[in-house]
Coordinates of C-alpha atoms in Angstrom, one line a residue:
M26 CA -51.0 -69.9 8.2
S27 CA -48.0 -67.7 8.8
A28 CA -46.0 -67.5 12.1
K29 CA -47.2 -63.9 12.5
T30 CA -50.8 -64.9 12.1
D31 CA -50.2 -67.8 14.5
I32 CA -48.8 -65.5 17.2
K33 CA -51.7 -63.1 16.8
R34 CA -54.1 -66.0 17.1
L35 CA -52.4 -67.1 20.4
D36 CA -51.8 -63.8 21.9
Q37 CA -54.8 -62.0 20.3
R38 CA -52.5 -58.9 19.7
P39 CA -50.5 -57.5 16.8
M40 CA -47.0 -58.7 16.3
H41 CA -45.2 -55.5 17.4
E42 CA -47.2 -55.4 20.7
A43 CA -46.3 -59.0 21.4
V44 CA -42.6 -58.3 20.9
L45 CA -42.7 -55.4 23.3
S46 CA -44.4 -57.5 25.9
K47 CA -41.6 -59.5 27.3
N48 CA -43.9 -61.5 29.5
K49 CA -46.0 -62.8 26.6
F50 CA -43.4 -63.2 23.8
R51 CA -41.9 -66.6 23.7
I52 CA -39.3 -68.6 21.6
L53 CA -39.3 -72.3 22.0
G54 CA -41.4 -71.9 25.0
L55 CA -39.0 -69.5 26.7
S56 CA -39.9 -66.0 27.8
M57 CA -37.7 -63.0 27.2
D58 CA -36.5 -63.0 30.8
Q59 CA -35.6 -66.7 30.5
I60 CA -33.8 -66.2 27.2
I61 CA -31.7 -63.4 28.7
H62 CA -31.0 -65.5 31.8
Y63 CA -29.9 -68.5 29.8
F64 CA -27.8 -66.4 27.4
F65 CA -25.6 -64.8 30.2
F66 CA -25.7 -68.1 32.2
G67 CA -24.3 -69.9 29.2
N68 CA -21.6 -67.2 28.6
A69 CA -20.4 -67.5 32.2
W70 CA -20.3 -71.3 32.1
I71 CA -18.5 -71.3 28.7
A72 CA -15.7 -69.2 30.3
I73 CA -15.5 -71.7 33.2
L74 CA -15.6 -74.6 30.8
V75 CA -12.8 -73.2 28.6
L76 CA -10.6 -72.5 31.7
G77 CA -11.3 -76.1 32.9
L78 CA -10.4 -77.6 29.5
I79 CA -7.1 -75.6 29.4
T80 CA -6.2 -76.6 32.9
F81 CA -7.1 -80.3 32.3
S82 CA -5.0 -80.3 29.1
L83 CA -2.0 -78.7 30.7
F84 CA -2.0 -81.1 33.6
R85 CA -2.7 -84.2 31.5
E86 CA 0.3 -83.5 29.3
G87 CA 2.5 -82.1 31.9
L88 CA 2.2 -84.7 34.7
G89 CA 3.6 -87.3 32.3
F90 CA 6.9 -85.5 32.7
F91 CA 7.7 -87.1 36.0
P92 CA 7.8 -90.8 35.1
Q93 CA 9.8 -90.0 32.0
N94 CA 12.2 -87.8 33.8
Y95 CA 12.6 -90.5 36.5
E96 CA 13.7 -93.0 33.8
N97 CA 16.0 -90.2 32.4
L98 CA 17.7 -89.9 35.8
Q99 CA 18.0 -93.6 36.3
M100 CA 19.7 -93.9 32.9
Y101 CA 22.1 -91.1 33.9
R102 CA 23.2 -93.1 37.0
Q103 CA 23.2 -96.6 35.6
C104 CA 25.2 -95.7 32.5
G105 CA 27.9 -94.1 34.6
L106 CA 27.3 -90.5 33.4
E107 CA 26.9 -89.4 37.0
F108 CA 30.3 -91.0 37.9
V109 CA 32.1 -89.1 35.1
D110 CA 30.3 -85.8 36.1
I111 CA 31.9 -86.0 39.5
I112 CA 35.3 -85.9 37.9
K113 CA 34.1 -83.2 35.4
D114 CA 33.2 -81.0 38.4
Q115 CA 36.8 -81.1 39.4
A116 CA 38.0 -80.2 35.9
E117 CA 35.4 -77.4 35.6
A118 CA 36.7 -76.0 38.9
H119 CA 40.1 -75.8 37.4
S120 CA 38.7 -74.1 34.3
A121 CA 36.9 -71.6 36.5
L122 CA 40.2 -70.6 38.2
T123 CA 41.8 -70.2 34.8
Q124 CA 39.0 -67.9 33.8
Y125 CA 39.6 -65.8 36.9
L126 CA 43.2 -65.4 35.8
D127 CA 41.9 -64.3 32.4
K128 CA 39.8 -61.6 34.1
M129 CA 42.8 -60.4 36.0
L130 CA 44.8 -60.2 32.8
D131 CA 42.0 -58.4 30.9
R132 CA 41.5 -55.9 33.7
K133 CA 45.2 -55.1 33.9
N134 CA 45.5 -54.9 30.1
G135 CA 42.5 -52.5 30.0
E136 CA 44.0 -50.2 32.6
L137 CA 47.4 -50.1 30.9
R138 CA 45.6 -49.4 27.6
K139 CA 43.6 -46.5 29.1
G140 CA 46.8 -45.2 30.5
G141 CA 48.1 -44.8 26.9
M142 CA 50.6 -47.7 26.9
D143 CA 51.2 -49.3 23.5
E144 CA 50.4 -53.0 23.0
G145 CA 54.1 -54.1 23.0
K146 CA 54.8 -52.6 26.4
I147 CA 51.5 -54.0 27.7
A148 CA 52.5 -57.5 26.7
E149 CA 55.8 -57.0 28.3
A150 CA 54.3 -55.6 31.6
T151 CA 51.8 -58.5 31.9
A152 CA 54.1 -61.3 30.7
P153 CA 54.7 -62.9 34.1
L154 CA 51.0 -63.1 34.8
A155 CA 50.3 -64.4 31.3
Q156 CA 53.0 -67.1 31.7
F157 CA 51.5 -68.1 35.1
R158 CA 48.1 -68.3 33.5
K159 CA 49.4 -70.5 30.8
D160 CA 51.3 -72.8 33.2
F161 CA 48.2 -73.1 35.4
D162 CA 46.0 -74.0 32.5
E163 CA 48.4 -76.6 31.1
S164 CA 48.8 -78.3 34.4
S165 CA 45.2 -79.7 34.0
I166 CA 46.0 -81.4 30.6
P167 CA 46.3 -84.9 32.2
L168 CA 43.0 -84.4 34.0
Q169 CA 41.2 -83.1 30.9
D170 CA 42.5 -86.1 28.9
F171 CA 41.3 -88.5 31.6
V172 CA 37.8 -86.9 31.6
R173 CA 37.7 -87.1 27.9
E174 CA 38.4 -90.8 27.9
L175 CA 35.8 -91.6 30.6
T176 CA 33.3 -89.4 28.8
Q177 CA 33.6 -91.5 25.6
Q178 CA 33.4 -94.7 27.7
A179 CA 30.2 -93.7 29.5
A180 CA 28.6 -92.2 26.3
A181 CA 29.2 -95.5 24.5
V182 CA 27.2 -97.3 27.3
K183 CA 24.4 -94.7 27.0
E184 CA 24.3 -95.2 23.2
R185 CA 24.1 -99.0 23.5
W186 CA 21.3 -98.6 26.1
G187 CA 19.4 -96.2 23.8
V188 CA 19.7 -98.6 20.8
A189 CA 18.5 -101.5 23.0
K190 CA 15.5 -99.5 24.2
E191 CA 14.5 -98.4 20.7
N192 CA 14.8 -102.0 19.4
S193 CA 12.7 -103.2 22.4
I194 CA 9.9 -100.7 21.6
A195 CA 10.1 -101.6 17.9
R196 CA 9.9 -105.4 18.7
E197 CA 6.8 -104.9 20.8
Q198 CA 5.1 -102.9 18.0
Y199 CA 5.9 -105.7 15.5
L200 CA 4.6 -108.3 17.9
K201 CA 1.3 -106.3 18.4
A202 CA 1.0 -106.0 14.6
G203 CA 1.6 -109.8 14.3
S204 CA 4.9 -109.4 12.4
K205 CA 6.8 -112.1 14.3
D206 CA 9.5 -112.4 11.7
E207 CA 10.3 -108.7 11.7
A208 CA 10.4 -108.8 15.5
A209 CA 12.8 -111.7 15.5
K210 CA 15.3 -109.8 13.4
L211 CA 15.7 -107.1 16.0
E212 CA 18.4 -107.8 18.5
V213 CA 17.8 -106.3 22.0
E214 CA 21.1 -106.1 23.9
T215 CA 21.0 -106.4 27.6
V216 CA 23.4 -103.9 28.9
D217 CA 25.3 -105.1 32.0
F218 CA 25.4 -102.0 34.1
R219 CA 27.3 -103.7 36.9
K220 CA 30.1 -104.7 34.5
E221 CA 30.2 -101.2 33.0
S222 CA 30.3 -99.5 36.4
E223 CA 33.1 -101.7 37.6
A224 CA 35.1 -100.7 34.5
L225 CA 34.6 -97.1 35.4
K226 CA 35.5 -97.5 39.1
A227 CA 38.7 -99.4 38.1
Q228 CA 39.9 -96.0 36.8
I229 CA 39.9 -94.4 40.3
P230 CA 43.5 -95.2 41.1
R231 CA 44.5 -93.5 37.9
L232 CA 42.7 -90.3 39.0
V233 CA 44.4 -90.5 42.4
E234 CA 47.7 -90.6 40.7
I235 CA 46.8 -87.6 38.5
N236 CA 45.6 -85.6 41.5
Q237 CA 48.8 -86.2 43.4
T238 CA 50.9 -85.0 40.5
L239 CA 48.5 -82.0 40.0
K240 CA 48.7 -81.1 43.6
K241 CA 52.5 -81.0 43.6
R242 CA 52.5 -79.0 40.4
L243 CA 50.0 -76.4 41.6
G244 CA 51.7 -76.1 44.9
L245 CA 54.9 -75.1 43.2
L246 CA 53.1 -72.8 40.8
L247 CA 51.3 -70.9 43.6
L248 CA 54.7 -70.2 45.2
E249 CA 55.8 -68.6 42.0
F250 CA 52.8 -66.3 41.6
P251 CA 54.1 -63.1 40.1
A252 CA 54.4 -60.1 42.5
S253 CA 52.7 -56.8 41.6
D254 CA 52.6 -53.3 42.9
D255 CA 48.9 -52.9 41.8
P256 CA 46.7 -53.0 45.0
K257 CA 43.8 -54.5 43.1
L258 CA 45.9 -57.1 41.5
K259 CA 47.3 -58.0 44.9
S260 CA 43.8 -58.4 46.3
Q261 CA 42.8 -60.6 43.3
A262 CA 45.9 -62.7 43.8
V263 CA 45.0 -63.3 47.5
H264 CA 41.5 -64.3 46.4
F265 CA 42.9 -66.6 43.7
K266 CA 45.4 -68.3 46.0
A267 CA 42.6 -69.0 48.5
A268 CA 40.3 -70.4 45.8
A269 CA 43.1 -72.5 44.4
G270 CA 44.0 -73.9 47.9
K271 CA 40.3 -74.8 48.4
Y272 CA 40.3 -76.5 45.0
I273 CA 43.4 -78.6 45.8
N274 CA 42.0 -79.5 49.2
A275 CA 38.8 -80.8 47.5
F276 CA 40.7 -83.6 45.6
P277 CA 40.2 -86.2 48.4
D278 CA 36.4 -85.4 48.5
T279 CA 36.2 -86.1 44.8
E280 CA 38.0 -89.4 45.2
R281 CA 35.8 -90.3 48.1
K282 CA 32.6 -89.6 46.1
L283 CA 33.8 -91.8 43.3
A284 CA 34.6 -94.6 45.7
N285 CA 31.1 -94.4 47.3
W286 CA 29.3 -94.1 44.0
S287 CA 27.1 -97.0 43.0
Y288 CA 25.2 -97.5 39.8
D289 CA 22.2 -99.2 41.5
T290 CA 21.5 -96.8 44.2
T291 CA 17.8 -95.9 44.0
I292 CA 17.0 -92.4 43.0
P293 CA 14.3 -90.9 45.3
V294 CA 11.0 -90.2 43.4
H295 CA 10.7 -86.7 44.7
E296 CA 14.0 -85.8 42.8
T297 CA 12.0 -85.6 39.6
L298 CA 10.1 -82.6 41.0
T299 CA 12.9 -81.0 43.0
R300 CA 15.4 -81.2 40.1
F301 CA 12.8 -79.5 37.9
L302 CA 11.9 -76.8 40.4
F303 CA 15.4 -76.0 41.6
G304 CA 17.7 -77.4 38.8
P305 CA 20.2 -74.8 37.5
Q306 CA 20.4 -76.3 34.0
W307 CA 18.0 -76.6 31.0
V308 CA 19.9 -78.8 28.5
T309 CA 18.0 -80.6 25.7
Q310 CA 19.0 -82.9 22.9
S311 CA 22.5 -83.5 24.4
F312 CA 24.6 -86.5 23.5
W313 CA 25.5 -86.6 27.2
Q314 CA 22.5 -85.9 29.5
D315 CA 19.3 -83.8 29.2
W316 CA 18.5 -81.6 32.2
Y317 CA 15.2 -79.9 32.9
G318 CA 15.7 -77.3 35.6
M319 CA 13.6 -74.2 35.4
V320 CA 15.7 -71.9 37.7
P321 CA 17.6 -70.1 34.9
L322 CA 14.3 -69.6 33.0
F323 CA 12.5 -68.4 36.1
V324 CA 15.3 -66.1 37.0
G325 CA 15.3 -64.7 33.4
S326 CA 11.6 -64.1 33.5
L327 CA 11.8 -62.5 36.9
A328 CA 14.8 -60.3 36.0
V329 CA 13.1 -59.0 32.8
S330 CA 9.8 -58.4 34.6
V331 CA 11.4 -56.6 37.6
V332 CA 13.4 -54.3 35.3
A333 CA 10.1 -53.6 33.3
L334 CA 8.2 -52.8 36.6
V335 CA 11.0 -50.5 37.8
I336 CA 10.5 -48.4 34.7
A337 CA 6.7 -48.9 34.2
V338 CA 5.5 -48.2 37.8
P339 CA 6.7 -44.6 38.1
L340 CA 5.6 -43.9 34.6
G341 CA 2.1 -45.5 34.9
V342 CA 1.3 -44.3 38.4
G343 CA 2.8 -40.9 37.8
A344 CA 0.7 -40.4 34.7
A345 CA -2.4 -41.6 36.5
V346 CA -1.9 -39.1 39.3
Y347 CA -1.2 -36.3 36.8
I348 CA -4.2 -37.0 34.7
N349 CA -6.5 -37.6 37.6
Q350 CA -5.5 -34.6 39.8
V351 CA -3.4 -32.1 37.9
A352 CA -4.2 -32.1 34.2
N353 CA -6.9 -29.9 32.7
I354 CA -9.6 -31.4 30.5
H355 CA -7.6 -30.7 27.3
E356 CA -4.6 -32.5 28.6
Q357 CA -6.7 -35.4 29.7
N358 CA -8.3 -35.7 26.2
L359 CA -4.8 -35.5 24.6
I360 CA -2.7 -37.8 26.9
K361 CA -5.1 -40.6 27.9
P362 CA -5.7 -41.8 24.3
F363 CA -2.0 -41.9 23.6
I364 CA -1.2 -44.0 26.7
E365 CA -4.1 -46.4 26.0
F366 CA -3.0 -46.6 22.4
I367 CA 0.3 -48.2 23.5
A368 CA -1.6 -51.2 24.6
V369 CA -2.8 -52.0 21.1
I370 CA 0.6 -51.8 19.4
P371 CA 1.4 -55.4 18.4
S372 CA 4.2 -56.9 20.5
V373 CA 6.0 -58.0 17.4
V374 CA 6.3 -54.4 16.3
L375 CA 7.9 -53.5 19.7
G376 CA 10.2 -56.5 19.3
F377 CA 11.4 -55.3 15.9
F378 CA 12.0 -51.9 17.4
G379 CA 14.1 -53.5 20.1
V380 CA 16.1 -55.6 17.8
A381 CA 16.7 -53.0 15.1
I382 CA 17.1 -49.8 17.1
L383 CA 17.0 -49.9 20.9
G384 CA 19.4 -52.8 21.4
T385 CA 22.0 -51.3 19.1
A386 CA 21.6 -47.9 20.6
I387 CA 22.2 -49.2 24.1
R388 CA 25.3 -51.1 23.0
D389 CA 26.6 -48.0 21.2
F390 CA 26.1 -45.9 24.2
S391 CA 28.1 -48.3 26.3
N392 CA 30.9 -47.8 23.9
G393 CA 30.5 -44.0 24.3
I394 CA 28.8 -43.4 20.9
L395 CA 25.7 -41.2 20.9
F396 CA 26.0 -40.3 17.2
D397 CA 27.4 -42.6 14.5
P398 CA 30.8 -41.1 13.5
A399 CA 30.0 -42.0 9.9
W400 CA 26.8 -40.0 10.1
V401 CA 28.6 -37.1 11.8
A402 CA 31.2 -37.0 9.0
H403 CA 28.5 -36.1 6.5
L404 CA 27.4 -33.0 8.5
P405 CA 28.7 -29.5 7.6
A406 CA 32.0 -28.8 9.2
F407 CA 30.7 -25.9 11.3
I408 CA 28.2 -28.2 13.1
Q409 CA 30.2 -31.3 13.6
W410 CA 31.7 -30.1 16.9
L411 CA 28.3 -30.6 18.6
P412 CA 27.8 -34.4 18.0
S413 CA 31.5 -35.0 18.3
G414 CA 31.6 -33.2 21.7
L415 CA 28.6 -35.2 22.9
N416 CA 30.3 -38.4 21.8
A417 CA 33.4 -37.4 23.8
A418 CA 31.3 -36.6 26.8
A419 CA 29.6 -40.0 26.5
R420 CA 32.9 -41.8 26.3
T421 CA 34.1 -40.0 29.4
L422 CA 30.9 -40.8 31.3
T423 CA 30.7 -44.5 30.3
S424 CA 34.4 -45.1 31.0
W425 CA 33.5 -44.8 34.7
V426 CA 30.9 -47.6 34.5
P427 CA 32.7 -50.8 35.5
F428 CA 30.7 -53.2 33.3
F429 CA 30.8 -51.0 30.1
P430 CA 31.3 -51.5 27.2
I431 CA 28.9 -54.4 26.6
S432 CA 29.0 -56.8 23.7
E433 CA 25.4 -58.1 23.7
R434 CA 22.7 -55.8 22.2
L435 CA 19.9 -58.2 23.1
N436 CA 19.7 -58.5 26.9
I437 CA 17.6 -57.9 30.0
I438 CA 17.5 -54.1 29.8
T439 CA 16.4 -54.1 26.1
A440 CA 13.6 -56.5 26.8
G441 CA 12.7 -54.8 30.1
I442 CA 12.3 -51.3 28.5
L443 CA 9.9 -52.7 25.9
L444 CA 7.9 -54.7 28.4
A445 CA 7.7 -51.5 30.5
L446 CA 5.9 -49.8 27.5
M447 CA 3.5 -52.7 27.4
G448 CA 2.9 -52.6 31.2
V449 CA 2.3 -48.8 31.4
P450 CA -1.3 -48.8 30.0
A451 CA -2.5 -51.4 32.4
I452 CA -0.9 -49.8 35.4
F453 CA -2.1 -46.4 34.3
T454 CA -5.7 -47.5 33.8
F455 CA -6.1 -49.4 37.1
S456 CA -4.3 -46.7 39.1
E457 CA -6.5 -44.0 37.8
D458 CA -9.6 -46.2 38.6
A459 CA -8.2 -46.5 42.2
L460 CA -7.8 -42.7 42.4
N461 CA -11.3 -42.2 41.1
N462 CA -12.7 -44.5 43.8
V463 CA -11.3 -42.3 46.6
P464 CA -14.3 -40.3 48.0
K465 CA -14.2 -36.7 47.1
S466 CA -14.8 -35.8 50.8
Y467 CA -11.2 -36.9 51.5
K468 CA -9.8 -34.4 49.1
E469 CA -12.2 -31.6 50.2
A470 CA -11.4 -32.2 53.9
S471 CA -7.7 -32.0 53.1
F472 CA -8.1 -28.7 51.3
A473 CA -10.4 -27.4 54.1
L474 CA -7.6 -28.1 56.6
G475 CA -5.2 -25.9 54.6
A476 CA -3.2 -28.6 52.7
N477 CA -2.0 -27.7 49.3
R478 CA -2.5 -29.9 46.2
L479 CA 0.9 -31.8 46.5
Q480 CA 0.3 -32.5 50.2
T481 CA -3.2 -33.8 49.4
I482 CA -1.9 -36.0 46.7
L483 CA 1.0 -37.5 48.7
R484 CA -0.6 -37.8 52.1
I485 CA -4.3 -38.3 51.4
L486 CA -5.1 -39.6 47.9
I487 CA -2.2 -41.9 47.3
P488 CA -2.4 -43.6 50.7
A489 CA -6.2 -43.9 50.4
S490 CA -5.8 -45.6 46.9
L491 CA -2.6 -47.5 47.7
S492 CA -4.2 -50.9 47.8
G493 CA -5.7 -50.2 44.4
I494 CA -2.4 -49.0 43.0
I495 CA -0.6 -52.1 44.4
S496 CA -3.2 -54.3 42.7
A497 CA -2.6 -52.3 39.5
V498 CA 1.1 -53.0 39.8
L499 CA 0.5 -56.7 40.4
L500 CA -1.8 -56.9 37.3
G501 CA 0.9 -55.1 35.3
F502 CA 3.4 -57.7 36.6
G503 CA 1.2 -60.4 35.4
R504 CA 1.0 -58.7 32.1
V505 CA 4.8 -58.5 31.6
I506 CA 5.8 -61.9 33.0
G507 CA 3.4 -63.6 30.6
E508 CA 4.5 -61.7 27.5
T509 CA 6.2 -63.8 24.8
M510 CA 7.1 -62.1 21.6
V511 CA 9.1 -59.2 23.0
V512 CA 11.3 -61.4 25.2
L513 CA 11.8 -63.9 22.5
L514 CA 13.1 -61.3 20.2
C515 CA 15.0 -59.0 22.6
A516 CA 16.1 -60.9 25.7
G517 CA 19.0 -62.7 24.0
N518 CA 17.7 -66.3 24.5
R519 CA 20.7 -67.6 26.5
I520 CA 19.8 -70.2 29.1
Q521 CA 21.9 -69.3 32.0
I522 CA 21.6 -67.6 35.3
P523 CA 22.9 -64.0 35.1
D524 CA 26.2 -63.3 36.8
F525 CA 25.0 -61.2 39.8
T526 CA 28.6 -60.6 40.9
Q527 CA 28.7 -57.8 38.4
G528 CA 26.2 -55.9 40.4
L529 CA 23.9 -53.7 38.3
G530 CA 25.7 -55.0 35.2
F531 CA 23.6 -58.2 35.3
I532 CA 20.8 -56.3 33.5
F533 CA 23.1 -56.1 30.4
Q534 CA 23.4 -59.9 30.1
P535 CA 21.2 -62.0 27.8
V536 CA 18.7 -64.4 29.4
H537 CA 16.0 -66.7 28.3
T538 CA 12.5 -66.7 29.8
M539 CA 9.8 -69.3 30.5
T540 CA 7.4 -67.9 27.9
G541 CA 10.1 -67.4 25.3
L542 CA 11.4 -71.0 25.6
V543 CA 8.0 -72.6 25.3
A544 CA 7.2 -70.5 22.2
Q545 CA 10.6 -71.3 20.7
E546 CA 10.7 -75.1 21.3
I547 CA 7.1 -76.3 21.2
P548 CA 6.7 -76.2 17.4
E549 CA 9.7 -78.4 16.8
V550 CA 9.7 -80.8 19.7
V551 CA 8.6 -84.5 19.2
K552 CA 5.1 -85.1 20.7
N553 CA 5.0 -87.0 24.0
S554 CA 8.8 -86.9 24.3
L555 CA 10.4 -85.9 27.6
Q556 CA 11.2 -82.4 26.3
Y557 CA 7.5 -82.0 25.1
R558 CA 6.3 -82.9 28.7
A559 CA 8.9 -80.6 30.2
L560 CA 7.5 -77.7 28.2
F561 CA 4.0 -78.4 29.4
M562 CA 5.4 -78.4 33.0
L563 CA 6.8 -74.9 32.3
A564 CA 3.4 -73.9 31.0
I565 CA 1.8 -75.2 34.3
M566 CA 4.3 -73.2 36.3
L567 CA 3.4 -70.0 34.3
F568 CA -0.3 -70.8 34.9
L569 CA 0.2 -71.2 38.6
I570 CA 2.3 -68.0 38.8
S571 CA -0.4 -66.0 36.9
L572 CA -3.0 -67.5 39.3
L573 CA -1.0 -66.5 42.3
I574 CA -0.5 -62.9 41.0
N575 CA -4.2 -62.6 40.3
Y576 CA -5.2 -63.9 43.7
I577 CA -2.9 -61.4 45.5
A578 CA -4.3 -58.6 43.3
Q579 CA -7.8 -59.6 44.3
V580 CA -6.8 -59.6 48.0
F581 CA -5.6 -56.0 47.6
V582 CA -8.7 -55.0 45.7
R583 CA -10.9 -56.4 48.6
K584 CA -8.8 -54.5 51.1
F585 CA -9.1 -51.3 49.0
K586 CA -12.9 -51.6 49.0
I587 CA -13.0 -51.9 52.8
S588 CA -10.6 -49.0 53.4
V589 CA -12.7 -46.4 51.4
G590 CA -16.1 -47.8 52.1

């Protein structure tokens, strides 16, 4: 008997009638209502299950970072790397002062060059400052040599500790496998950290002697600082002398830190978290010390996202207001699909555009080049005056910008512009939805009271939909801060905090982002290594940031519903 005949026998109706009757038709004993219920119930719980699995995997891998990083910090102290870094800080402070002198020289040379002076006269005019810079730099040679010697000494201890650890792990593995002979061949050295630290601390009197000599040398040098009639150079000289005096006065603090340093001081457990959250360095696979501080990556992600929002919010919200309140039906049908189409452009295509065209164009503009001179030379002679004139105007304009020209074509602004393009569709769509949700009576009442269209938009519609627009901006922020490919290709991938002392010029500096670093390093990192765990911790931070943004957006959505309800 066929299934069709069987159903007819049970239901006493033809098959097509049984299908249309949802109360009678059953599969595996389930009615149509029950099938529909379990289908959507299953879909909802699959989403929750997937989110739960992702969360569990992230935390399972990421939380292993803390014990490994604690061991990493212990090694840093016990091997004496921390001791040497205290002296390195003093040496780096000297280098920073030398770099300040370099900037003074560069600025003066640039001004004289702009004034039309030839290179020979420029060198002659800045010779006293250049000689001072050279003498200041060379005064640190004994200190640099001392740091180099201690670096080698501490690095050797770390290497011995690393070899001993590897041999210990290998011996345990041999013993577990029952290979006692192989295990016996491995020698596991016990590094005497006390002895090694005493050898390092025995060098403190030598540093004191170097500092005394350096202090006398710098004191004489500062008295001979070249005079200048340039007001800005005078101001910089005052700043330099103050910074140099502070540097010299810090010598006793360095010596005191070294005297109080101890290799066996316990590192607080919470430092594994605080150093990750607030650490200014992300250094991996270093012969010296690996650092996992997310601050430069977070600042890079935030800087790129903020630049993107500064561009995307006016464009997205403005387009939504225009389409919703001003445009006619033909314009709506033309513009909306184009804006929504931007969302489906693959991010790698936008990244290629940024690398090949946009980044180069921005750098050329900073150099006062709107049209390539080689291209202009191929134009007919009677039309060359136009691009040449525009180039000259651009050179005049950009010469007033203090941080132009720039040397990096991949930087915050390049990535930010492209991320703005990716954020505009989301901001546009959600902002238009917010405007659509404003009751028509608001608009009609405004017109009835004599307000014109602009007044109605600015004073009625936008304030009434402001919560929805803010949630749209937050969702757009979540979209751009989580983007990977564009920032990986266009942000420059330099792990450092931008130099904010340049003012707005910081947006032309390269940075690395949290998403870009995870995508770049995770394919090559050794599984279960400290670096591997640190990348999972970055992913957890991204997950929590996205969760927070989504929560804030939901708060604004709820507020919006109340305000217009």
